[in-house]
PDB file of C-alpha atoms in Angstrom:
ATOM      1  CA  MET A  42      24.867 -17.501   2.582  1.00 79.00           C
ATOM      2  CA  SER A  43      22.968 -14.535   0.783  1.00 93.00           C
ATOM      3  CA  LYS A  44      19.386 -13.947   1.090  1.00 97.00           C
ATOM      4  CA  PRO A  45      16.891 -14.037  -2.046  1.00 98.00           C
ATOM      5  CA  LYS A  46      16.131 -10.899  -3.090  1.00 98.00           C
ATOM      6  CA  ALA A  47      12.377  -9.318  -2.796  1.00 98.00           C
ATOM      7  CA  VAL A  48      10.268  -6.406  -3.853  1.00 98.00           C
ATOM      8  CA  ILE A  49       7.221  -4.577  -1.638  1.00 98.00           C
ATOM      9  CA  HIS A  50       4.420  -3.991  -2.920  1.00 98.00           C
ATOM     10  CA  ASP A  51       1.537  -1.509  -1.588  1.00 97.00           C
ATOM     11  CA  LEU A  52      -2.101  -2.741  -2.429  1.00 95.00           C
ATOM     12  CA  ASP A  53      -4.004   0.076  -2.250  1.00 92.00           C
ATOM     13  CA  GLY A  54      -3.531   2.964  -4.698  1.00 90.00           C
ATOM     14  CA  ALA A  55      -0.532   1.014  -5.639  1.00 93.00           C
ATOM     15  CA  LEU A  56      -0.920  -2.420  -7.187  1.00 96.00           C
ATOM     16  CA  CYS A  57      -4.753  -2.154  -6.766  1.00 93.00           C
ATOM     17  CA  ASP A  58      -6.124   1.218  -8.808  1.00 91.00           C
ATOM     18  CA  THR A  59      -8.524   2.449  -6.247  1.00 88.00           C
ATOM     19  CA  SER A  60      -8.865   5.930  -7.901  1.00 84.00           C
ATOM     20  CA  SER A  61     -13.136   4.657  -8.428  1.00 82.00           C
ATOM     21  CA  VAL A  62     -13.257   4.334  -4.808  1.00 79.00           C
ATOM     22  CA  VAL A  63     -11.087   6.898  -2.943  1.00 77.00           C
ATOM     23  CA  HIS A  64     -14.199   9.259  -2.882  1.00 64.00           C
ATOM     24  CA  PHE A  65     -14.912   6.877   0.528  1.00 70.00           C
ATOM     25  CA  VAL A  66     -11.786   8.128   1.974  1.00 72.00           C
ATOM     26  CA  ASP A  67     -10.291  11.244   0.608  1.00 67.00           C
ATOM     27  CA  LYS A  68     -12.232  14.601   1.627  1.00 64.00           C
ATOM     28  CA  THR A  69     -10.588  16.437  -1.162  1.00 64.00           C
ATOM     29  CA  HIS A  70     -12.636  14.547  -3.608  1.00 60.00           C
ATOM     30  CA  LYS A  71     -15.593  15.918  -4.876  1.00 66.00           C
ATOM     31  CA  ASP A  72     -18.238  13.445  -3.938  1.00 66.00           C
ATOM     32  CA  PHE A  73     -16.969  13.062  -0.496  1.00 61.00           C
ATOM     33  CA  THR A  74     -19.328  12.528   2.281  1.00 69.00           C
ATOM     34  CA  ARG A  75     -17.980  10.718   4.849  1.00 67.00           C
ATOM     35  CA  LYS A  76     -14.661   8.329   5.484  1.00 73.00           C
ATOM     36  CA  ASP A  77     -16.059   4.876   5.024  1.00 74.00           C
ATOM     37  CA  LEU A  78     -12.930   2.498   4.967  1.00 79.00           C
ATOM     38  CA  ASP A  79     -15.353  -0.738   4.758  1.00 76.00           C
ATOM     39  CA  ALA A  80     -17.104   0.934   1.521  1.00 79.00           C
ATOM     40  CA  PHE A  81     -13.681   1.749   0.566  1.00 78.00           C
ATOM     41  CA  HIS A  82     -12.373  -1.509   0.984  1.00 82.00           C
ATOM     42  CA  ARG A  83     -15.305  -3.678  -0.148  1.00 85.00           C
ATOM     43  CA  GLY A  84     -15.704  -0.918  -3.400  1.00 81.00           C
ATOM     44  CA  SER A  85     -11.654  -1.963  -4.249  1.00 82.00           C
ATOM     45  CA  MET A  86     -12.493  -5.639  -5.055  1.00 87.00           C
ATOM     46  CA  ASP A  87     -13.790  -4.365  -7.934  1.00 92.00           C
ATOM     47  CA  CYS A  88     -10.704  -1.965  -8.987  1.00 90.00           C
ATOM     48  CA  PRO A  89      -8.431  -3.015 -11.937  1.00 94.00           C
ATOM     49  CA  PRO A  90      -5.019  -3.728 -11.149  1.00 96.00           C
ATOM     50  CA  ASN A  91      -2.507  -0.839 -12.244  1.00 95.00           C
ATOM     51  CA  GLN A  92      -0.965  -2.127 -15.169  1.00 95.00           C
ATOM     52  CA  PHE A  93       2.434  -0.317 -14.490  1.00 95.00           C
ATOM     53  CA  LEU A  94       2.738  -2.115 -11.514  1.00 96.00           C
ATOM     54  CA  THR A  95       1.584  -5.481 -12.883  1.00 97.00           C
ATOM     55  CA  GLU A  96       4.468  -5.341 -15.354  1.00 97.00           C
ATOM     56  CA  GLU A  97       7.027  -4.309 -12.704  1.00 97.00           C
ATOM     57  CA  TRP A  98       5.433  -7.759 -10.624  1.00 97.00           C
ATOM     58  CA  LEU A  99       5.665 -10.031 -13.766  1.00 97.00           C
ATOM     59  CA  LYS A 100       9.518  -8.558 -14.341  1.00 98.00           C
ATOM     60  CA  ALA A 101      10.356  -9.563 -10.375  1.00 98.00           C
ATOM     61  CA  LYS A 102       8.766 -12.748 -10.785  1.00 98.00           C
ATOM     62  CA  ASN A 103      10.585 -13.547 -14.047  1.00 98.00           C
ATOM     63  CA  ASP A 104      14.197 -12.707 -12.810  1.00 98.00           C
ATOM     64  CA  GLY A 105      13.514 -14.775  -9.790  1.00 98.00           C
ATOM     65  CA  VAL A 106      12.979 -12.050  -7.396  1.00 98.00           C
ATOM     66  CA  LYS A 107      10.064 -12.919  -4.508  1.00 98.00           C
ATOM     67  CA  CYS A 108       7.244 -10.348  -4.541  1.00 98.00           C
ATOM     68  CA  ILE A 109       6.048  -9.462  -1.404  1.00 98.00           C
ATOM     69  CA  VAL A 110       2.395  -7.392  -0.814  1.00 98.00           C
ATOM     70  CA  LEU A 111       2.499  -4.995   2.461  1.00 98.00           C
ATOM     71  CA  THR A 112      -0.911  -3.246   3.097  1.00 95.00           C
ATOM     72  CA  GLY A 113      -2.254  -0.730   5.493  1.00 92.00           C
ATOM     73  CA  ARG A 114      -5.411  -3.387   5.373  1.00 91.00           C
ATOM     74  CA  PRO A 115      -6.525  -4.327   8.635  1.00 93.00           C
ATOM     75  CA  GLU A 116      -5.885  -8.347   8.832  1.00 96.00           C
ATOM     76  CA  LYS A 117      -9.855  -8.672   8.417  1.00 94.00           C
ATOM     77  CA  TRP A 118      -9.551  -8.227   4.917  1.00 92.00           C
ATOM     78  CA  ARG A 119      -7.385 -10.855   4.416  1.00 96.00           C
ATOM     79  CA  ARG A 120     -10.162 -13.290   2.734  1.00 96.00           C
ATOM     80  CA  GLU A 121     -10.921 -10.322   0.002  1.00 94.00           C
ATOM     81  CA  THR A 122      -7.554  -9.088  -0.369  1.00 95.00           C
ATOM     82  CA  THR A 123      -5.941 -12.472  -1.412  1.00 96.00           C
ATOM     83  CA  TRP A 124      -9.127 -12.996  -3.512  1.00 96.00           C
ATOM     84  CA  TRP A 125      -8.419  -9.882  -5.374  1.00 96.00           C
ATOM     85  CA  LEU A 126      -4.711 -10.423  -5.495  1.00 97.00           C
ATOM     86  CA  MET A 127      -5.195 -14.225  -7.053  1.00 96.00           C
ATOM     87  CA  ARG A 128      -8.015 -12.869  -9.540  1.00 96.00           C
ATOM     88  CA  ASN A 129      -5.868 -10.256 -10.805  1.00 97.00           C
ATOM     89  CA  GLY A 130      -2.802 -12.998 -11.371  1.00 96.00           C
ATOM     90  CA  PHE A 131      -0.785 -11.549  -8.115  1.00 96.00           C
ATOM     91  CA  TYR A 132       0.244 -14.879  -6.368  1.00 96.00           C
ATOM     92  CA  ALA A 133       2.276 -13.191  -3.620  1.00 96.00           C
ATOM     93  CA  ASP A 134       5.352 -15.052  -1.710  1.00 97.00           C
ATOM     94  CA  HIS A 135       4.057 -13.017   1.420  1.00 94.00           C
ATOM     95  CA  HIS A 136       1.007 -11.373   2.246  1.00 95.00           C
ATOM     96  CA  ILE A 137       1.254  -8.991   5.114  1.00 97.00           C
ATOM     97  CA  HIS A 138      -2.037  -6.686   6.706  1.00 96.00           C
ATOM     98  CA  ARG A 139      -2.119  -4.717   9.632  1.00 94.00           C
ATOM     99  CA  MET A 140      -3.417  -6.195  12.907  1.00 95.00           C
ATOM    100  CA  ASP A 141      -7.053  -5.356  13.259  1.00 94.00           C
ATOM    101  CA  GLY A 142      -7.161  -2.672  15.929  1.00 93.00           C
ATOM    102  CA  ASP A 143      -3.692  -1.215  14.885  1.00 94.00           C
ATOM    103  CA  LYS A 144      -4.230   2.415  14.340  1.00 90.00           C
ATOM    104  CA  ARG A 145      -0.329   3.658  14.101  1.00 94.00           C
ATOM    105  CA  PRO A 146       0.874   5.275  10.651  1.00 93.00           C
ATOM    106  CA  ALA A 147       1.079   3.359   7.763  1.00 92.00           C
ATOM    107  CA  TYR A 148       4.997   4.317   7.415  1.00 95.00           C
ATOM    108  CA  VAL A 149       5.349   3.132  10.907  1.00 96.00           C
ATOM    109  CA  VAL A 150       3.719  -0.362  10.807  1.00 96.00           C
ATOM    110  CA  LYS A 151       5.623  -1.081   7.644  1.00 97.00           C
ATOM    111  CA  GLU A 152       8.956   0.138   9.317  1.00 98.00           C
ATOM    112  CA  GLU A 153       8.559  -2.639  11.399  1.00 97.00           C
ATOM    113  CA  VAL A 154       7.558  -5.238   9.215  1.00 97.00           C
ATOM    114  CA  LEU A 155      10.540  -4.437   6.688  1.00 98.00           C
ATOM    115  CA  LEU A 156      13.117  -4.328   9.785  1.00 98.00           C
ATOM    116  CA  GLU A 157      12.004  -7.779  10.115  1.00 97.00           C
ATOM    117  CA  LEU A 158      11.639  -8.850   6.171  1.00 98.00           C
ATOM    118  CA  GLN A 159      15.191  -7.520   5.774  1.00 98.00           C
ATOM    119  CA  GLU A 160      16.161 -10.298   8.243  1.00 97.00           C
ATOM    120  CA  HIS A 161      15.083 -13.051   5.947  1.00 97.00           C
ATOM    121  CA  TYR A 162      15.457 -10.823   2.117  1.00 98.00           C
ATOM    122  CA  GLU A 163      17.798  -8.216   0.348  1.00 98.00           C
ATOM    123  CA  ILE A 164      14.723  -5.941  -0.096  1.00 98.00           C
ATOM    124  CA  VAL A 165      15.923  -4.753  -3.542  1.00 98.00           C
ATOM    125  CA  TYR A 166      12.878  -2.106  -4.159  1.00 98.00           C
ATOM    126  CA  ALA A 167       9.508  -0.737  -2.715  1.00 98.00           C
ATOM    127  CA  TYR A 168       6.397   0.438  -4.574  1.00 97.00           C
ATOM    128  CA  ASP A 169       4.199   2.419  -2.675  1.00 96.00           C
ATOM    129  CA  ASP A 170       1.769   5.817  -3.202  1.00 92.00           C
ATOM    130  CA  ASP A 171       2.203   7.483   0.694  1.00 90.00           C
ATOM    131  CA  PRO A 172       4.555  10.021   0.802  1.00 91.00           C
ATOM    132  CA  ARG A 173       5.489   9.254   4.267  1.00 92.00           C
ATOM    133  CA  VAL A 174       5.945   5.243   3.464  1.00 95.00           C
ATOM    134  CA  ILE A 175       8.256   6.608   0.740  1.00 95.00           C
ATOM    135  CA  ALA A 176      10.328   8.967   3.121  1.00 94.00           C
ATOM    136  CA  MET A 177      10.513   6.069   5.371  1.00 97.00           C
ATOM    137  CA  TYR A 178      12.210   3.907   2.588  1.00 97.00           C
ATOM    138  CA  GLU A 179      14.299   6.910   1.884  1.00 96.00           C
ATOM    139  CA  ARG A 180      15.475   6.798   5.236  1.00 97.00           C
ATOM    140  CA  ASN A 181      16.256   2.893   5.351  1.00 97.00           C
ATOM    141  CA  GLU A 182      17.725   2.867   1.845  1.00 97.00           C
ATOM    142  CA  ILE A 183      15.625   0.943   0.279  1.00 98.00           C
ATOM    143  CA  PRO A 184      15.623   2.079  -3.575  1.00 97.00           C
ATOM    144  CA  HIS A 185      11.281   2.769  -4.040  1.00 96.00           C
ATOM    145  CA  TYR A 186       8.609   4.482  -6.910  1.00 95.00           C
ATOM    146  CA  GLN A 187       6.424   6.425  -5.665  1.00 93.00           C
ATOM    147  CA  VAL A 188       3.534   5.439  -7.240  1.00 92.00           C
ATOM    148  CA  PRO A 189       1.454   8.864  -8.457  1.00 87.00           C
ATOM    149  CA  GLY A 190      -2.339   9.330  -7.402  1.00 77.00           C
ATOM    150  CA  TRP A 191      -1.515  10.100  -3.627  1.00 71.00           C
ATOM    151  CA  PRO A 192      -4.045  13.097  -2.897  1.00 61.00           C
ATOM    152  CA  LEU A 193      -2.801  16.874  -3.445  1.00 52.00           C
ATOM    153  CA  LEU A 194      -3.788  19.819  -2.188  1.00 49.00           C
ATOM    154  CA  ASN A 195      -2.613  23.298  -3.747  1.00 46.00           C
ATOM    155  CA  GLY A 196       0.618  20.870  -4.627  1.00 52.00           C
ATOM    156  CA  ALA A 197       1.340  19.378  -1.356  1.00 53.00           C
ATOM    157  CA  PRO A 198       0.215  15.833  -0.143  1.00 54.00           C
ATOM    158  CA  ILE A 199      -2.556  15.478   1.506  1.00 55.00           C
ATOM    159  CA  LEU A 200      -1.989  13.833   4.679  1.00 56.00           C
ATOM    160  CA  PRO A 201      -3.901  12.334   8.046  1.00 54.00           C
ATOM    161  CA  ALA A 202      -4.961  14.901  10.362  1.00 47.00           C
ATOM    162  CA  THR A 203      -3.488  13.304  13.513  1.00 42.00           C
ATOM    163  CA  GLU A 204      -0.939  10.018  13.500  1.00 42.00           C
ATOM    164  CA  GLU A 205      -3.207   8.271  15.902  1.00 40.00           C
ATOM    165  CA  LYS A 206      -6.370   8.346  13.234  1.00 42.00           C
ATOM    166  CA  ASP A 207      -4.414   6.539  10.537  1.00 46.00           C
ATOM    167  CA  ASP A 208      -6.433   3.249  10.606  1.00 45.00           C
ATOM    168  CA  GLY A 209      -5.036   2.258   7.131  1.00 46.00           C
ATOM    169  CA  GLU A 210      -3.856   3.296   3.909  1.00 42.00           C
ATOM    170  CA  ALA A 211      -6.773   5.064   2.814  1.00 40.00           C
ATOM    171  CA  MET A 212      -7.046   7.472   5.572  1.00 37.00           C
ATOM    172  CA  GLY A 213      -9.711  10.610   6.322  1.00 36.00           C
ATOM    173  CA  LEU A 214      -7.395  13.007   4.494  1.00 34.00           C
ATOM    174  CA  VAL A 215      -7.166  16.549   5.294  1.00 31.00           C
ATOM    175  CA  ALA A 216      -4.189  19.030   3.902  1.00 31.00           C
ATOM    176  CA  ALA A 217      -0.588  19.047   5.100  1.00 31.00           C
TER     177      ALA A 217
END
Protein backbone atom coordinates (compact mmCIF):
# COMPACT_ATOMS: atom_id res chain seq x y z
CA MET A 1 0.00 0.00 0.00
CA SER A 2 1.37 3.41 -0.91
CA LYS A 3 1.92 6.16 1.61
CA PRO A 4 -0.15 9.37 1.42
CA LYS A 5 1.61 12.33 -0.18
CA ALA A 6 2.55 15.27 2.03
CA VAL A 7 4.09 18.72 1.78
CA ILE A 8 6.11 20.28 4.62
CA HIS A 9 5.68 23.99 5.31
CA ASP A 10 7.92 26.06 7.57
CA LEU A 11 6.14 28.79 9.52
CA ASP A 12 8.24 31.87 10.40
CA GLY A 13 9.52 33.54 7.26
CA ALA A 14 7.56 31.09 5.12
CA LEU A 15 3.81 30.58 5.70
CA CYS A 16 3.90 33.53 8.10
CA ASP A 17 5.35 36.73 6.61
CA THR A 18 7.42 37.86 9.59
CA SER A 19 9.11 40.75 7.79
CA SER A 20 7.42 43.26 10.15
CA VAL A 21 8.86 41.60 13.29
CA VAL A 22 12.24 40.37 12.06
CA HIS A 23 13.92 43.31 13.81
CA PHE A 24 13.51 41.37 17.07
CA VAL A 25 15.96 38.70 15.87
CA ASP A 26 17.97 39.96 12.87
CA LYS A 27 21.12 41.75 14.04
CA THR A 28 21.57 43.30 10.59
CA HIS A 29 18.15 45.02 10.69
CA LYS A 30 18.28 48.78 11.21
CA ASP A 31 15.79 48.58 14.13
CA PHE A 32 17.51 45.70 15.98
CA THR A 33 18.25 46.41 19.65
CA ARG A 34 18.54 42.94 21.19
CA LYS A 35 17.48 39.39 20.37
CA ASP A 36 13.98 38.81 21.75
CA LEU A 37 12.37 35.58 20.53
CA ASP A 38 9.30 36.03 22.73
CA ALA A 39 8.61 39.47 21.23
CA PHE A 40 9.18 38.00 17.76
CA HIS A 41 6.68 35.18 18.34
CA ARG A 42 4.12 37.47 20.03
CA GLY A 43 4.44 39.97 17.19
CA SER A 44 4.07 37.27 14.55
CA MET A 45 0.49 36.69 15.70
CA ASP A 46 -0.40 39.88 13.80
CA CYS A 47 1.66 39.03 10.71
CA PRO A 48 -0.07 38.19 7.44
CA PRO A 49 0.33 34.90 5.61
CA ASN A 50 2.68 34.65 2.65
CA GLN A 51 0.40 34.88 -0.39
CA PHE A 52 2.45 32.57 -2.62
CA LEU A 53 2.58 29.86 0.04
CA THR A 54 -1.12 30.30 0.76
CA GLU A 55 -1.79 29.48 -2.90
CA GLU A 56 0.60 26.51 -2.78
CA TRP A 57 -1.14 25.23 0.38
CA LEU A 58 -4.54 25.44 -1.29
CA LYS A 59 -3.27 23.66 -4.42
CA ALA A 60 -1.87 20.82 -2.31
CA LYS A 61 -5.09 20.50 -0.30
CA ASN A 62 -7.19 20.51 -3.48
CA ASP A 63 -4.98 17.73 -4.87
CA GLY A 64 -5.50 15.63 -1.74
CA VAL A 65 -1.95 16.15 -0.49
CA LYS A 66 -1.47 16.34 3.29
CA CYS A 67 -0.08 19.63 4.61
CA ILE A 68 2.33 19.51 7.52
CA VAL A 69 3.57 22.55 9.43
CA LEU A 70 7.08 21.94 10.77
CA THR A 71 8.26 24.92 12.79
CA GLY A 72 11.34 25.64 14.85
CA ARG A 73 9.16 27.46 17.37
CA PRO A 74 9.24 25.92 20.83
CA GLU A 75 6.26 23.88 21.97
CA LYS A 76 5.27 26.66 24.41
CA TRP A 77 4.00 28.63 21.39
CA ARG A 78 1.66 25.87 20.14
CA ARG A 79 -1.62 27.49 21.25
CA GLU A 80 -0.81 30.86 19.68
CA THR A 81 0.55 29.20 16.55
CA THR A 82 -2.56 27.05 16.17
CA TRP A 83 -4.70 30.17 16.52
CA TRP A 84 -2.68 31.97 13.80
CA LEU A 85 -2.88 28.98 11.46
CA MET A 86 -6.64 28.57 11.89
CA ARG A 87 -7.32 32.31 11.65
CA ASN A 88 -5.53 32.31 8.29
CA GLY A 89 -7.20 29.17 6.94
CA PHE A 90 -4.30 26.75 7.37
CA TYR A 91 -5.86 23.56 8.69
CA ALA A 92 -2.75 21.40 9.01
CA ASP A 93 -2.83 17.63 8.94
CA HIS A 94 0.12 17.77 11.35
CA HIS A 95 1.56 20.72 13.23
CA ILE A 96 4.98 20.00 14.72
CA HIS A 97 7.04 22.20 17.08
CA ARG A 98 10.47 21.67 18.56
CA MET A 99 10.45 20.59 22.20
CA ASP A 100 10.83 23.34 24.78
CA GLY A 101 14.49 23.67 25.73
CA ASP A 102 15.79 22.01 22.55
CA LYS A 103 18.64 24.29 21.49
CA ARG A 104 19.84 22.25 18.53
CA PRO A 105 19.94 23.87 15.10
CA ALA A 106 16.62 23.92 13.22
CA TYR A 107 18.06 21.78 10.42
CA VAL A 108 19.02 19.04 12.90
CA VAL A 109 15.59 19.02 14.57
CA LYS A 110 13.80 19.15 11.23
CA GLU A 111 15.86 16.31 9.78
CA GLU A 112 14.91 14.07 12.71
CA VAL A 113 11.25 14.92 12.18
CA LEU A 114 11.58 14.43 8.41
CA LEU A 115 12.91 10.90 8.89
CA GLU A 116 9.97 10.08 11.17
CA LEU A 117 7.47 11.60 8.75
CA GLN A 118 8.92 9.57 5.87
CA GLU A 119 7.88 6.40 7.69
CA HIS A 120 4.24 7.44 7.17
CA TYR A 121 4.23 9.82 4.19
CA GLU A 122 5.74 10.32 0.79
CA ILE A 123 7.15 13.82 1.23
CA VAL A 124 6.68 15.40 -2.19
CA TYR A 125 7.80 18.95 -1.42
CA ALA A 126 9.09 21.24 1.33
CA TYR A 127 9.08 25.02 1.83
CA ASP A 128 11.51 26.82 4.16
CA ASP A 129 13.48 30.06 4.29
CA ASP A 130 16.53 28.81 6.23
CA PRO A 131 19.37 27.92 3.83
CA ARG A 132 20.63 25.22 6.20
CA VAL A 133 17.21 23.55 6.27
CA ILE A 134 17.09 23.76 2.48
CA ALA A 135 20.52 22.06 2.31
CA MET A 136 19.16 19.31 4.59
CA TYR A 137 16.21 18.77 2.22
CA GLU A 138 18.67 18.59 -0.68
CA ARG A 139 20.74 15.93 1.14
CA ASN A 140 17.55 13.95 1.69
CA GLU A 141 16.49 14.38 -1.95
CA ILE A 142 13.27 16.22 -1.06
CA PRO A 143 12.08 18.67 -3.74
CA HIS A 144 12.01 22.10 -2.11
CA TYR A 145 11.58 25.84 -2.47
CA GLN A 146 13.62 28.36 -0.51
CA VAL A 147 11.26 31.14 0.47
CA PRO A 148 12.95 34.52 -0.17
CA GLY A 149 13.65 36.79 2.75
CA TRP A 150 16.40 35.09 4.77
CA PRO A 151 18.75 37.88 5.89
CA LEU A 152 21.83 38.45 3.74
CA LEU A 153 25.03 40.37 4.41
CA ASN A 154 27.22 41.13 1.40
CA GLY A 155 25.23 38.58 -0.59
CA ALA A 156 25.81 35.69 1.85
CA PRO A 157 23.18 34.17 4.15
CA ILE A 158 23.33 35.31 7.76
CA LEU A 159 23.59 32.25 10.02
CA PRO A 160 23.61 31.71 13.79
CA ALA A 161 26.88 32.58 15.52
CA THR A 162 27.05 29.14 17.12
CA GLU A 163 25.12 26.00 16.42
CA GLU A 164 24.52 25.44 20.15
CA LYS A 165 22.58 28.68 20.53
CA ASP A 166 20.00 27.96 17.81
CA ASP A 167 16.83 28.08 19.87
CA GLY A 168 14.35 28.51 17.07
CA GLU A 169 14.05 29.54 13.49
CA ALA A 170 14.10 33.17 14.54
CA MET A 171 17.66 33.42 15.79
CA GLY A 172 20.20 36.04 16.70
CA LEU A 173 21.95 36.22 13.36
CA VAL A 174 25.51 37.00 12.32
CA ALA A 175 27.40 36.99 9.04
CA ALA A 176 28.41 33.58 7.73
